[in-house]
Amino acid sequence: MVCLDAGEHEFITHPSVITYAYSKILTVAKLKELCASGDAISKGKATDQLVKRAQNGMSETDRAPYDTKRLFKHLYKR
């Protein structure tokens, strides 16, 4: 589990955690479609440090869906 403090990203206003259990694989086209329809909203870019922490959390979690975790391991090399 990755714990985040308020202010680590402009969207994070109180202590939070990254929930890998709900992670999904989406194409760029699908993500753009979701943003265009308003079903997803961009919250701005994360710092490289925050992205690295999120990636490390995905590497370590046992709660992510199998297919998501498998693709992540294939694409992400520490």
XYZ file of N, CA and C in Angstrom:
234
model
N 0.848 -1.170 0.000
C 0.000 0.000 0.000
C 0.897 1.237 0.000
N 0.519 2.213 -0.796
C 1.252 3.474 -0.853
C 0.384 4.542 -0.194
N 0.905 5.133 0.858
C 0.205 6.200 1.567
C 0.670 7.547 1.016
N -0.278 8.437 0.815
C 0.008 9.763 0.272
C -0.453 10.821 1.257
N 0.341 11.855 1.404
C -0.013 12.964 2.290
C -0.628 14.103 1.493
N -1.433 14.886 2.166
C -2.009 16.073 1.544
C -0.881 16.922 0.959
N -1.084 17.395 -0.266
C -0.104 18.252 -0.899
C 0.920 17.535 -1.766
N 0.972 16.197 -1.722
C 1.922 15.482 -2.585
C 1.545 15.617 -4.056
N 0.314 15.958 -4.300
C -0.210 16.277 -5.635
C -1.328 17.275 -5.395
N -1.534 18.172 -6.335
C -2.554 19.211 -6.133
C -3.935 18.626 -5.881
N -4.208 17.412 -6.341
C -5.499 16.745 -6.155
C -5.648 16.149 -4.756
N -4.554 15.858 -4.089
C -4.589 15.188 -2.790
C -4.690 16.244 -1.692
N -5.843 16.267 -1.034
C -6.090 17.289 -0.011
C -6.128 16.720 1.402
N -6.067 15.393 1.536
C -6.030 14.749 2.855
C -5.290 13.419 2.717
N -4.838 12.835 3.810
C -4.118 11.559 3.721
C -4.927 10.546 2.906
N -4.252 9.879 1.978
C -4.920 8.967 1.049
C -4.045 7.747 0.798
N -4.600 6.753 0.137
C -3.837 5.564 -0.276
C -4.139 5.263 -1.736
N -3.214 4.604 -2.410
C -3.446 4.132 -3.767
C -4.072 2.742 -3.658
N -5.234 2.565 -4.287
C -5.962 1.304 -4.223
C -5.739 0.527 -5.516
N -4.833 -0.400 -5.494
C -4.481 -1.167 -6.687
C -5.545 -2.191 -7.056
N -6.408 -2.553 -6.139
C -7.446 -3.550 -6.407
C -8.376 -3.122 -7.529
N -8.498 -1.820 -7.754
C -9.395 -1.312 -8.789
C -8.656 -0.900 -10.058
N -7.382 -1.229 -10.161
C -6.608 -0.833 -11.343
C -7.123 -1.567 -12.579
N -7.053 -0.883 -13.717
C -7.549 -1.435 -14.973
C -6.572 -1.113 -16.102
N -6.619 -1.918 -17.135
C -5.838 -1.682 -18.337
C -6.756 -0.991 -19.339
N -6.330 0.186 -19.803
C -7.096 0.941 -20.789
C -6.190 1.352 -21.933
N -6.749 1.415 -23.124
C -6.006 1.973 -24.245
C -6.043 3.499 -24.117
N -5.130 4.159 -24.797
C -5.125 5.622 -24.813
C -6.446 6.117 -25.406
N -6.913 5.451 -26.453
C -8.169 5.849 -27.094
C -9.338 5.773 -26.099
N -9.394 4.716 -25.306
C -10.470 4.560 -24.320
C -10.364 5.634 -23.246
N -9.160 5.925 -22.801
C -8.975 6.957 -21.784
C -9.406 8.320 -22.318
N -9.047 8.625 -23.562
C -9.480 9.889 -24.175
C -10.998 9.941 -24.284
N -11.611 8.816 -24.636
C -13.070 8.727 -24.732
C -13.721 9.004 -23.374
N -13.180 8.414 -22.323
C -13.717 8.629 -20.980
C -13.577 10.083 -20.541
N -12.457 10.698 -20.876
C -12.252 12.112 -20.540
C -13.211 13.002 -21.326
N -13.393 12.698 -22.602
C -14.286 13.500 -23.451
C -15.735 13.416 -22.974
N -16.131 12.261 -22.458
C -17.509 12.083 -21.996
C -17.723 12.608 -20.580
N -16.620 12.923 -19.882
C -16.731 13.391 -18.506
C -16.732 12.268 -17.482
N -16.614 11.022 -17.952
C -16.569 9.884 -17.030
C -15.214 9.743 -16.343
N -14.205 10.407 -16.882
C -12.877 10.485 -16.257
C -12.432 11.939 -16.371
N -11.703 12.389 -15.376
C -11.240 13.771 -15.356
C -9.754 13.789 -15.043
N -8.994 14.488 -15.865
C -7.564 14.628 -15.612
C -7.360 15.499 -14.380
N -6.500 15.052 -13.509
C -6.208 15.805 -12.281
C -4.818 16.411 -12.314
N -4.195 16.462 -13.480
C -2.872 17.053 -13.605
C -1.772 16.017 -13.503
N -0.577 16.449 -13.855
C 0.576 15.540 -13.864
C 1.103 15.314 -12.449
N 1.575 14.099 -12.233
C 2.230 13.746 -10.978
C 3.730 13.946 -11.137
N 4.403 14.175 -10.046
C 5.858 14.295 -10.084
C 6.469 12.936 -10.414
N 7.681 12.954 -10.909
C 8.388 11.702 -11.187
C 8.509 10.863 -9.924
N 8.751 11.511 -8.793
C 8.888 10.802 -7.518
C 7.581 10.098 -7.140
N 6.457 10.775 -7.322
C 5.164 10.174 -6.990
C 4.859 9.010 -7.925
N 5.153 9.157 -9.201
C 4.944 8.063 -10.159
C 5.799 6.860 -9.771
N 7.039 7.092 -9.393
C 7.941 6.003 -8.985
C 7.387 5.270 -7.758
N 6.873 6.021 -6.790
C 6.272 5.386 -5.599
C 5.059 4.539 -5.981
N 4.241 5.053 -6.896
C 3.064 4.298 -7.351
C 3.486 3.032 -8.086
N 4.514 3.128 -8.935
C 5.025 1.961 -9.650
C 5.584 0.927 -8.680
N 6.330 1.372 -7.696
C 6.878 0.441 -6.704
C 5.757 -0.243 -5.933
N 4.711 0.502 -5.625
C 3.568 -0.085 -4.931
C 2.896 -1.166 -5.765
N 2.759 -0.920 -7.069
C 2.162 -1.930 -7.952
C 3.040 -3.171 -8.004
N 4.342 -2.985 -7.988
C 5.264 -4.125 -7.997
C 5.102 -4.991 -6.762
N 4.767 -4.369 -5.653
C 4.732 -5.070 -4.369
C 3.349 -5.571 -3.960
N 2.284 -5.012 -4.527
C 0.940 -5.377 -4.074
C 0.538 -6.773 -4.531
N -0.319 -7.391 -3.740
C -0.924 -8.656 -4.154
C -2.425 -8.448 -4.372
N -2.841 -7.196 -4.419
C -4.263 -6.877 -4.544
C -4.692 -6.439 -5.947
N -3.763 -6.204 -6.840
C -4.107 -5.791 -8.202
C -4.672 -6.984 -8.971
N -5.596 -6.742 -9.900
C -6.087 -7.833 -10.742
C -4.928 -8.510 -11.468
N -5.056 -9.814 -11.669
C -3.971 -10.604 -12.248
C -3.485 -10.031 -13.578
N -4.416 -9.718 -14.505
C -3.996 -9.254 -15.831
C -3.288 -7.905 -15.754
N -3.734 -7.041 -14.868
C -3.095 -5.741 -14.700
C -1.681 -5.912 -14.167
N -1.551 -6.726 -13.154
C -0.240 -6.968 -12.546
C 0.718 -7.614 -13.551
N 0.211 -8.570 -14.317
C 1.035 -9.261 -15.306
C 1.547 -8.297 -16.375
N 0.676 -7.448 -16.905
C 1.099 -6.482 -17.914
C 2.082 -5.479 -17.317
N 1.806 -5.036 -16.105
C 2.714 -4.084 -15.449
C 4.109 -4.685 -15.319
N 4.205 -5.925 -14.852
C 5.504 -6.566 -14.697
C 6.223 -6.677 -16.035
N 5.455 -6.912 -17.107
C 6.056 -7.014 -18.437
C 6.595 -5.670 -18.918
N 5.885 -4.592 -18.629
C 6.239 -3.273 -19.140
C 7.189 -2.495 -18.236
N 7.093 -2.726 -16.949
C 7.843 -1.920 -15.987
C 9.044 -2.681 -15.473
N 10.188 -2.102 -15.651
C 11.431 -2.695 -15.143
C 12.030 -1.709 -14.136
N 12.273 -2.166 -12.950
C 12.862 -1.297 -11.922
C 14.273 -0.945 -12.267
